[in-house]
PDB file of C-alpha atoms in Angstrom:
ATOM      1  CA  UNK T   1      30.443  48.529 -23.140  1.00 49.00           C
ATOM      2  CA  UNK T   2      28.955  45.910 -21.113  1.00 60.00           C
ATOM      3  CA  UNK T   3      28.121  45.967 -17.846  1.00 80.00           C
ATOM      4  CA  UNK T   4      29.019  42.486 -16.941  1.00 85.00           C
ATOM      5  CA  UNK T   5      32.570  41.252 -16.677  1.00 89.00           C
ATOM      6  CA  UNK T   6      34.097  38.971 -19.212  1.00 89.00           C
ATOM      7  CA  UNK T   7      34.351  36.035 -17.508  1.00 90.00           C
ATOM      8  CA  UNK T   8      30.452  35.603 -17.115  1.00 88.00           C
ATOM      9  CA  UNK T   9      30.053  37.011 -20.987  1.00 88.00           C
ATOM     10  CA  UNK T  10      31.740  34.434 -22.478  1.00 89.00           C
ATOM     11  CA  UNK T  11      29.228  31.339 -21.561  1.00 89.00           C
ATOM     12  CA  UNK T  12      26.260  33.621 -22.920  1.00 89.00           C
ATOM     13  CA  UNK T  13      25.292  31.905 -26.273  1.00 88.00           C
ATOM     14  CA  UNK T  14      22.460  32.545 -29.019  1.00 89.00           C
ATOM     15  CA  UNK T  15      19.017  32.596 -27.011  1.00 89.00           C
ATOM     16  CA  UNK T  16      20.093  32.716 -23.333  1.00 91.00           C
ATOM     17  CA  UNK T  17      20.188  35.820 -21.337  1.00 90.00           C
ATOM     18  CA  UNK T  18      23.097  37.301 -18.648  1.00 90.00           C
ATOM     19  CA  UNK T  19      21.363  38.369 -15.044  1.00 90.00           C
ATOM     20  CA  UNK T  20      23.326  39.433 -12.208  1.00 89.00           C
ATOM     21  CA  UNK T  21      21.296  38.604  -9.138  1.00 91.00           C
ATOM     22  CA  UNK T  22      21.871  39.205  -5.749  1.00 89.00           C
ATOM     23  CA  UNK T  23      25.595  39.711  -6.451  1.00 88.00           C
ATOM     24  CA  UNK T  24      25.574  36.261  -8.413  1.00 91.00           C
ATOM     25  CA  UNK T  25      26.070  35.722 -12.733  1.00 92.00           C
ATOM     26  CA  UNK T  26      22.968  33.372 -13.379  1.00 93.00           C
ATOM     27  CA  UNK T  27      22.248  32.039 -16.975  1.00 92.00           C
ATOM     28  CA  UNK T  28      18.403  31.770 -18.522  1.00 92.00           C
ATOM     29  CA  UNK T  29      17.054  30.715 -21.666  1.00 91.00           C
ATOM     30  CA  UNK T  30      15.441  33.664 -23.588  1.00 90.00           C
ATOM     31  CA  UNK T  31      12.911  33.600 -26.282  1.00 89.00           C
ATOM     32  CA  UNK T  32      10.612  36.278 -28.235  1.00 88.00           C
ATOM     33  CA  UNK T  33       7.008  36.874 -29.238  1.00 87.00           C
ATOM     34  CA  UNK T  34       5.334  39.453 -31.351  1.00 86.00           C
ATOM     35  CA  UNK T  35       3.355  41.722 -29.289  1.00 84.00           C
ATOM     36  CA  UNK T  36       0.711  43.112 -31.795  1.00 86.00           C
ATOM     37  CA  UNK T  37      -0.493  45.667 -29.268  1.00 86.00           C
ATOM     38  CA  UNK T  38       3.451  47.062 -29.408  1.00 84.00           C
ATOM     39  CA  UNK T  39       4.055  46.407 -32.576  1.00 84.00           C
ATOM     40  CA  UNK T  40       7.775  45.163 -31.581  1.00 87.00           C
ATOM     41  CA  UNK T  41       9.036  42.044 -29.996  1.00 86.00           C
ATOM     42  CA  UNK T  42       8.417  40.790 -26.113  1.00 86.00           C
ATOM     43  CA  UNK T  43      11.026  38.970 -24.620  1.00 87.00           C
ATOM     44  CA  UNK T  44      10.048  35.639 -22.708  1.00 87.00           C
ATOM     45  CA  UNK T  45      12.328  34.977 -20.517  1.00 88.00           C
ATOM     46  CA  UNK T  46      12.213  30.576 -19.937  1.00 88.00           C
ATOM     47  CA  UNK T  47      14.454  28.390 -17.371  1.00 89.00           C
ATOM     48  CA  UNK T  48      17.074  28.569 -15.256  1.00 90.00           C
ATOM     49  CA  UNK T  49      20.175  27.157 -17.090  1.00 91.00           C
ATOM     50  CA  UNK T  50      22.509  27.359 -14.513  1.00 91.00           C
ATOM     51  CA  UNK T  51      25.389  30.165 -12.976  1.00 92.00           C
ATOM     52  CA  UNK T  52      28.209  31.176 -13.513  1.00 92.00           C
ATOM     53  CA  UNK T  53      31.336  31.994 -11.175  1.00 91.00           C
ATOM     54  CA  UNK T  54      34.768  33.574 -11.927  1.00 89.00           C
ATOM     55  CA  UNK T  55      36.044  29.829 -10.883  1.00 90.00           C
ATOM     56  CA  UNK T  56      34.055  27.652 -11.862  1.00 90.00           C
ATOM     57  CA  UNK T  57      32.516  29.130 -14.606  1.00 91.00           C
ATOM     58  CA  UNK T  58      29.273  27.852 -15.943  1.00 92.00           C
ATOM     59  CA  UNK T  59      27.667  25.611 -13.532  1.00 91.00           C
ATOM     60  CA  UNK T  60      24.613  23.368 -14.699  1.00 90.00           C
ATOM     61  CA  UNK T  61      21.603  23.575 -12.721  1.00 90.00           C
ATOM     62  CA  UNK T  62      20.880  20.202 -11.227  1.00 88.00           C
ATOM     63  CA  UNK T  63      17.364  20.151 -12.721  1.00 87.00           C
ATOM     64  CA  UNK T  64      18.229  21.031 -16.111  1.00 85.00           C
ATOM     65  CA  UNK T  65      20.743  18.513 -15.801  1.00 85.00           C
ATOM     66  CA  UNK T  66      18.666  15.708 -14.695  1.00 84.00           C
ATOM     67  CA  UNK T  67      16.276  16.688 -17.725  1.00 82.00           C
ATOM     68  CA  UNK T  68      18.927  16.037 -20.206  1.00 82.00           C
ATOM     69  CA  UNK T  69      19.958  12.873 -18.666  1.00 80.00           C
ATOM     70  CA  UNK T  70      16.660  11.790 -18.480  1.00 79.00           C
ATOM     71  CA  UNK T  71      16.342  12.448 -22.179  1.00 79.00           C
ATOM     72  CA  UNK T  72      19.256  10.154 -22.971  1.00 76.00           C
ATOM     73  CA  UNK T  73      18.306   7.190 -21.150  1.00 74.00           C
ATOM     74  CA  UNK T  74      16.143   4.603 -22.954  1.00 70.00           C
ATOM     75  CA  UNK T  75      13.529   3.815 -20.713  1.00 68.00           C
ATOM     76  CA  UNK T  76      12.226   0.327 -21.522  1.00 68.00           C
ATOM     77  CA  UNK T  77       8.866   0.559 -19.382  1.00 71.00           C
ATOM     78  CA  UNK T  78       7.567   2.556 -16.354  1.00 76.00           C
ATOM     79  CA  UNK T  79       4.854   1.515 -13.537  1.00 83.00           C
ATOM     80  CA  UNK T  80       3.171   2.983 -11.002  1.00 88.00           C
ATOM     81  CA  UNK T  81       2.553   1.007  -8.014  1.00 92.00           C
ATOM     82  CA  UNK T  82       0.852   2.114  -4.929  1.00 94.00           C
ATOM     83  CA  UNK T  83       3.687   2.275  -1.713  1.00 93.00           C
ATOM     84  CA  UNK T  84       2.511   3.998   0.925  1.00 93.00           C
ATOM     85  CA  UNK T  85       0.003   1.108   2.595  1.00 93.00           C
ATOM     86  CA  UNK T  86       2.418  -1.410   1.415  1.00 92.00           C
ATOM     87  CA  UNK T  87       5.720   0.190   3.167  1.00 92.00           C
ATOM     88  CA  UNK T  88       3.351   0.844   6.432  1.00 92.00           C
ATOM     89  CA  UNK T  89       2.341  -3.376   6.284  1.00 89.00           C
ATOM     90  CA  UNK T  90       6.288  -3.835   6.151  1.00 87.00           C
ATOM     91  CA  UNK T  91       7.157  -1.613   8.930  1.00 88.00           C
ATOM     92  CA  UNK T  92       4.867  -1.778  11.308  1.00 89.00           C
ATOM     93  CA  UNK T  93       3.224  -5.305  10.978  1.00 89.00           C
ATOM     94  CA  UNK T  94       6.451  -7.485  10.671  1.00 88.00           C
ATOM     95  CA  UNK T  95       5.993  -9.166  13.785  1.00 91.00           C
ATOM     96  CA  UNK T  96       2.506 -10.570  12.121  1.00 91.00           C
ATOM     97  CA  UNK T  97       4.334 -11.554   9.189  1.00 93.00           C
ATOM     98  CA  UNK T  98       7.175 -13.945  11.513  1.00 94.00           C
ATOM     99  CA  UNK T  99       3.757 -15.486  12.545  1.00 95.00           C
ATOM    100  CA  UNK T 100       2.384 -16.255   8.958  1.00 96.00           C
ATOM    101  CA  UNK T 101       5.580 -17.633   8.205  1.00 95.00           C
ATOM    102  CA  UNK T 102       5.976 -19.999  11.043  1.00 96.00           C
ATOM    103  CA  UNK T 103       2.018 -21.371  10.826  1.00 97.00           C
ATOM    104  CA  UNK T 104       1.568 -20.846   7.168  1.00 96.00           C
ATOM    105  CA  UNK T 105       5.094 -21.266   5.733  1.00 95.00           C
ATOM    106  CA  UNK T 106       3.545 -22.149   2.473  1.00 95.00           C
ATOM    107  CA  UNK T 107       0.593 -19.413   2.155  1.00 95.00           C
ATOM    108  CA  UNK T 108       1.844 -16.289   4.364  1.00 96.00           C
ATOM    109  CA  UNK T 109       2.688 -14.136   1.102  1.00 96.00           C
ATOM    110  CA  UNK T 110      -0.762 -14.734  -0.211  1.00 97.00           C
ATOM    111  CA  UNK T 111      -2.309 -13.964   3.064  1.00 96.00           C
ATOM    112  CA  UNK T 112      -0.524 -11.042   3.602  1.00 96.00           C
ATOM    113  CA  UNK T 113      -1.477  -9.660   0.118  1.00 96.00           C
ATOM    114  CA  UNK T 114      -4.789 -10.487   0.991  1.00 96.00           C
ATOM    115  CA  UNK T 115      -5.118  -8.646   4.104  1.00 94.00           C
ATOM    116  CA  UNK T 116      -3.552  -5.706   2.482  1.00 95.00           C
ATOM    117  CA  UNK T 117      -7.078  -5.620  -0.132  1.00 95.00           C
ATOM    118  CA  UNK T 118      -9.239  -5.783   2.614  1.00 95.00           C
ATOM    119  CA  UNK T 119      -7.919  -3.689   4.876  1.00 93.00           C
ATOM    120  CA  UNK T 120      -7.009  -0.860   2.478  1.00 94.00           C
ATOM    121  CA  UNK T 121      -9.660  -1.254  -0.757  1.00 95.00           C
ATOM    122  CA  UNK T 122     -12.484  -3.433   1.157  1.00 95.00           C
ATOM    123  CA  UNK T 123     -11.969  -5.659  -2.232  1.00 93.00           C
ATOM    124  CA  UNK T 124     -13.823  -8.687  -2.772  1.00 93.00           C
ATOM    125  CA  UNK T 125     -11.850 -11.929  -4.172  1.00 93.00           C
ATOM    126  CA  UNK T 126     -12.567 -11.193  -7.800  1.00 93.00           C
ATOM    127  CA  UNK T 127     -10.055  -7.883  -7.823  1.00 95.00           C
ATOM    128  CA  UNK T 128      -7.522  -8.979  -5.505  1.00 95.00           C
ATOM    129  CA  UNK T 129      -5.362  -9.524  -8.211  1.00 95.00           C
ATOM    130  CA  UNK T 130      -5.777  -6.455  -9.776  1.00 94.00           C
ATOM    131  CA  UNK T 131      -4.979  -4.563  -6.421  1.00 95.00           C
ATOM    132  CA  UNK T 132      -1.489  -6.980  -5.636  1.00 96.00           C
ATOM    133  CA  UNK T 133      -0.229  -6.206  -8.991  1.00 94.00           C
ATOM    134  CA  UNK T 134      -0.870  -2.168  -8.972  1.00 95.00           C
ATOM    135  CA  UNK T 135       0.944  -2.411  -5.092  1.00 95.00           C
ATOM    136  CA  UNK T 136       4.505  -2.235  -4.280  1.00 95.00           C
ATOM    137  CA  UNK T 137       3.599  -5.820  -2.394  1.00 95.00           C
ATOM    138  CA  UNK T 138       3.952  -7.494  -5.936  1.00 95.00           C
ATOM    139  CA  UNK T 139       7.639  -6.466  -6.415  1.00 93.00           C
ATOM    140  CA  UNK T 140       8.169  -7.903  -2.416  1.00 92.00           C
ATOM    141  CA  UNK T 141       6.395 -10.708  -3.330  1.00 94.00           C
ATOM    142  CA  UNK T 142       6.965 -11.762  -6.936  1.00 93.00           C
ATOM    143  CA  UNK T 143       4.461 -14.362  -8.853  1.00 93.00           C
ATOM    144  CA  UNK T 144       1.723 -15.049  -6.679  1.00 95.00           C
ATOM    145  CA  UNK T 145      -1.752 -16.363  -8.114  1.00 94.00           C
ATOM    146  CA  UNK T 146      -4.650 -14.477  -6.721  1.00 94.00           C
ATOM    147  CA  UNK T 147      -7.192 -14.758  -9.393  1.00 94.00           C
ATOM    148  CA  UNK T 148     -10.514 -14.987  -8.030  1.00 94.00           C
ATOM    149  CA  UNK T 149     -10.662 -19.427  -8.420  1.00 95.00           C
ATOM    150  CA  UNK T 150      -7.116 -19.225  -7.078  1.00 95.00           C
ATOM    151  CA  UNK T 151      -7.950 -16.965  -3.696  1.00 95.00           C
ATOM    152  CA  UNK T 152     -11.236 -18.795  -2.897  1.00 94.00           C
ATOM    153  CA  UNK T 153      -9.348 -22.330  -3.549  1.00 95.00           C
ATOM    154  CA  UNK T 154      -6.333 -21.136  -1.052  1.00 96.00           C
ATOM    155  CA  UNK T 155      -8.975 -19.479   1.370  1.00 94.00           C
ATOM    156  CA  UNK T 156     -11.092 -23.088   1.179  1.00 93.00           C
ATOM    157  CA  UNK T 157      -7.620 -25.132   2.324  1.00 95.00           C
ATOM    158  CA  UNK T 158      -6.667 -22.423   4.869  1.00 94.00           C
ATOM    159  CA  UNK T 159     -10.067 -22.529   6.202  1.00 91.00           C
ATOM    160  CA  UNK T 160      -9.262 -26.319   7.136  1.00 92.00           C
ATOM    161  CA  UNK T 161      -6.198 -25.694   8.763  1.00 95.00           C
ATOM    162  CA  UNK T 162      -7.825 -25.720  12.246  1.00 94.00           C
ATOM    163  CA  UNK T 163      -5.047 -26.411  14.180  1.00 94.00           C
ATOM    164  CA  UNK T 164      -2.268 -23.745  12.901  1.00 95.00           C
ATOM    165  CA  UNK T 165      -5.204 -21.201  13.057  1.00 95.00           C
ATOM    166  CA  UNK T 166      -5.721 -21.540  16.725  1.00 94.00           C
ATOM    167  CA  UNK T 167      -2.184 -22.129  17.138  1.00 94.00           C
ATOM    168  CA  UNK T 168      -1.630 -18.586  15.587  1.00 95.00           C
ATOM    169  CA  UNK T 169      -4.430 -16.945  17.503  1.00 93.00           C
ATOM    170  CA  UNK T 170      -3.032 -18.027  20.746  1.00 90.00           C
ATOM    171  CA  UNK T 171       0.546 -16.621  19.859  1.00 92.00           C
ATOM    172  CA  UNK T 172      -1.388 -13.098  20.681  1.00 89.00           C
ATOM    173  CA  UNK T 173      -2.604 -14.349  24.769  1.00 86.00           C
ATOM    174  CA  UNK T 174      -0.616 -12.954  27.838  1.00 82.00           C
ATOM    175  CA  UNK T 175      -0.451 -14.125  31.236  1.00 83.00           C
ATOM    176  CA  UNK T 176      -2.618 -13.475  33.283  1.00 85.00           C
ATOM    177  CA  UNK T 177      -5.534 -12.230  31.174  1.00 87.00           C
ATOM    178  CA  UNK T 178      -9.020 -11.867  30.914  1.00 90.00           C
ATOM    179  CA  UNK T 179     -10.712 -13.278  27.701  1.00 89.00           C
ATOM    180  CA  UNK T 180     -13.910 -11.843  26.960  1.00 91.00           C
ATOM    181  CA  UNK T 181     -16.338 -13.956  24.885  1.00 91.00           C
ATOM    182  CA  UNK T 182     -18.676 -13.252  22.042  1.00 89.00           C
ATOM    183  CA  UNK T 183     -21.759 -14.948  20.560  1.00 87.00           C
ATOM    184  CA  UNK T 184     -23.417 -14.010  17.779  1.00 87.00           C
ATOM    185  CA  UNK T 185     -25.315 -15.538  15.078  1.00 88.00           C
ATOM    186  CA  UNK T 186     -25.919 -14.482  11.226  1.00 91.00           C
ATOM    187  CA  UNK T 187     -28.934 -16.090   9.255  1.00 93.00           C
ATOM    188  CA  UNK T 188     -27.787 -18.178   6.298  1.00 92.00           C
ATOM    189  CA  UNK T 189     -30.168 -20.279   3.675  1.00 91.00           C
ATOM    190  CA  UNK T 190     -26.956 -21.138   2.210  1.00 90.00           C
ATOM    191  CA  UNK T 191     -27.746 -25.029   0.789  1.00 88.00           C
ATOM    192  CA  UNK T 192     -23.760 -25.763   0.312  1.00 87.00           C
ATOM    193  CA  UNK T 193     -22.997 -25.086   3.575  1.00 86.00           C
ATOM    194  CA  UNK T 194     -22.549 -27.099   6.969  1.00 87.00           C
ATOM    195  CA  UNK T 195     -23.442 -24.588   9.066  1.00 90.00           C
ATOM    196  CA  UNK T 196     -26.864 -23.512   8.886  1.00 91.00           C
ATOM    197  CA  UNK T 197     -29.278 -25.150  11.267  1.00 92.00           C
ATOM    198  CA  UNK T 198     -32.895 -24.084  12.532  1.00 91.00           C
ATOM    199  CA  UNK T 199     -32.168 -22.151  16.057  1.00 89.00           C
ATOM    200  CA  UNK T 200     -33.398 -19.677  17.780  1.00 85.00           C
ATOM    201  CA  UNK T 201     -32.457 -16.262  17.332  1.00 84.00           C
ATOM    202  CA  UNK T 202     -31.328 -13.208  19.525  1.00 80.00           C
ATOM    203  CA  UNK T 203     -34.942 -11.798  18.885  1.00 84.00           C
ATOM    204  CA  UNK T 204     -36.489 -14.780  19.900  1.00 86.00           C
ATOM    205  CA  UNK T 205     -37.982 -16.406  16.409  1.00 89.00           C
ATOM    206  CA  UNK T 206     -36.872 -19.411  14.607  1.00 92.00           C
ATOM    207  CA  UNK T 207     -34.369 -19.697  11.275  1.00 93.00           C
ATOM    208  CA  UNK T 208     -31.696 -21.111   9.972  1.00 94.00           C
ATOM    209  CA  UNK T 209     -28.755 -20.094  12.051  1.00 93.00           C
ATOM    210  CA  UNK T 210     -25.016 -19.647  12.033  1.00 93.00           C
ATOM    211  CA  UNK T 211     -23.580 -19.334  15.356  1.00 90.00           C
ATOM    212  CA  UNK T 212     -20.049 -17.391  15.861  1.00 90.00           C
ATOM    213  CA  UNK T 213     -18.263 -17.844  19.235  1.00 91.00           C
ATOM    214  CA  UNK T 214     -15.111 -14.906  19.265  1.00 92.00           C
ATOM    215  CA  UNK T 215     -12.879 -14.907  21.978  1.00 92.00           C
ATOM    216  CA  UNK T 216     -11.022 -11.524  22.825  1.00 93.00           C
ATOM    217  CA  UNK T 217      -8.223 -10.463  25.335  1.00 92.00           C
ATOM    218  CA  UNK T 218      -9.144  -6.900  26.874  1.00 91.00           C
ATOM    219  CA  UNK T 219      -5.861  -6.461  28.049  1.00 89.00           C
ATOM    220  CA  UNK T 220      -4.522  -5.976  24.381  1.00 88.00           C
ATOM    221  CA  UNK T 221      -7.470  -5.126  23.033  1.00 89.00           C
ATOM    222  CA  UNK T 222      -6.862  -8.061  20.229  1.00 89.00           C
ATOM    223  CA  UNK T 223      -8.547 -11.312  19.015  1.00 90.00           C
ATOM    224  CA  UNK T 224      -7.557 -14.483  20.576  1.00 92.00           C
ATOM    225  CA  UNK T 225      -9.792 -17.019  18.751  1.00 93.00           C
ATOM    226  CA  UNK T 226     -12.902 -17.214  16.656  1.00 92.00           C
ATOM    227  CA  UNK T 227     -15.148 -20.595  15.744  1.00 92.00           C
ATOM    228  CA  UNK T 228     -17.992 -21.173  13.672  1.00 91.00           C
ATOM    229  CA  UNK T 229     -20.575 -23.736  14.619  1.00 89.00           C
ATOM    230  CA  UNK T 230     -23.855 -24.994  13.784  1.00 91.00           C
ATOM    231  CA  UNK T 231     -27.039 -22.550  14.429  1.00 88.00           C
ATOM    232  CA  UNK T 232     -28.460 -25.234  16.528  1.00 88.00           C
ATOM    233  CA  UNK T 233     -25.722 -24.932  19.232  1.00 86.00           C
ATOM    234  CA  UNK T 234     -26.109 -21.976  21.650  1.00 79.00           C
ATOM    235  CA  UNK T 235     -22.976 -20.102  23.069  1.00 77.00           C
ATOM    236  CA  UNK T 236     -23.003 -21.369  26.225  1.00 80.00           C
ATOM    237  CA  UNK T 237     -23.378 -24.909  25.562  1.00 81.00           C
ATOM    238  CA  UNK T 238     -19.895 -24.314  23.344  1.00 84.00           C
ATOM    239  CA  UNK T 239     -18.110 -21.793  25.323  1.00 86.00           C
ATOM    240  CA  UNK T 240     -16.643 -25.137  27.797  1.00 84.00           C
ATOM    241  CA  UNK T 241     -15.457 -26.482  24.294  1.00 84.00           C
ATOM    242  CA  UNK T 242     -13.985 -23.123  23.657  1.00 87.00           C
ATOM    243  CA  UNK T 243     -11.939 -22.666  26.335  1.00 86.00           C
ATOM    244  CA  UNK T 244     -10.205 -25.648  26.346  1.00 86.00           C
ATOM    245  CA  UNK T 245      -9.274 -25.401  22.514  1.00 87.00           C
ATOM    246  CA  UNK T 246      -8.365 -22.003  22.992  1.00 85.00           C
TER     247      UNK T 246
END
């Protein structure tokens, strides 16, 4: 006779085995294999089909079951998009995203999507696109064109929007702050741009200059304003300038 009760026997079937475990009637799938060292049959015992109780009887087990549902739904395409940087922009940089919207109502998406590339992949223009379509930030923000002619174009208008970038920069000051300014200057030969001029350096030779003036609250620890200008105008001749646009 068997050793377990009836009501757990009858749900065994062809190629499942009966094991009474801890006082509880589970149900397995069971297979064999030759053993040619035995010369008989090895059982393989396989997955957890579920248990079985005197009241509910045989009881599915929740991954088994989401296996065979999986295997009945069609599944017309699957991607796999990066979340985890994209969910932490969301959360914890929303108040920066109000700002984009209110001084770059047209733009913030793509500005957004472009900070995210920087900030997470270092990514020059040329595989922005690549990175906004394999991120969760391209099912937030659906369509946008970030090919590399499309995000140097929008960068080249933005770059002209003097007025809502200081305007943004100064949504960041506090009362009664100090504002700690920067100088610094970067070489260029460039022949497109405005900028370079023949100045004198920070080690005291002669090129063709590119000054920066950055302006920086040390209460918040944050940057306040930034503004390029010509390499033949020195920091403190602009700093006067600075202040009062700032």
């Amino acid at each position: 006779m068997s050793k377990h009760p009836q009501w757990a026997l009858k749900h065994k079937r062809k190629g499942t085995e009966l094991r009474l475990i801890n006082g509880k009637y589970y149900l397995y799938e069971v297979t064999s294999k030759w053993d040619p060292e035995k010369k008989r049959p090895r059982k393989i015992t396989g997955k957890l089909l579920g248990k079985i109780t005197k009241e509910e009887g045989f009881v599915e087990s929740p991954k088994r079951k989401l296996e065979r549902e999986m295997k009945n739904t069609k599944i017309e395409s699957i991607a796999v998009k990066e979340y985890g940087a994209s969910a932490l922009i969301n959360k914890h940089f929303d108040d920066y995203q109000e700002l984009l919207k209110k001084h770059f109502p047209h733009c913030w998406q793509e500005l957004i999507v472009l900070a995210y590339g920087r900030l997470v992949y270092h990514s020059p223009l040329k595989n922005m696109q690549q990175h906004y379509q394999h991120s969760y930030l391209s099912e937030q923000f659906k369509g946008l064109k970030l090919s590399p002619k499309s995000a140097g174009q929008l960068l080249h208008r933005i770059g002209k929007l003097r007025e809502q970038i200081v305007a943004f920069f100064r949504e960041f000051a506090v009362g009664n702050d100090n504002i700690l300014f920067d100088g610094t200057d970067l070489i260029s030969h460039s022949e497109k741009l405005p900028y370079p001029e023949l100045g004198l350096t920070k080690k005291g030779h002669f090129d063709r200059l590119i000054n920066l003036m950055f302006g920086f609250s040390t209460s918040r620890k944050l940057p306040l304003y930034y503004r390029i200008l010509p390499g033949n105008i020195k920091d403190v001749k602009a700093i006067s300038l600075s202040m009062k646009e700032l």
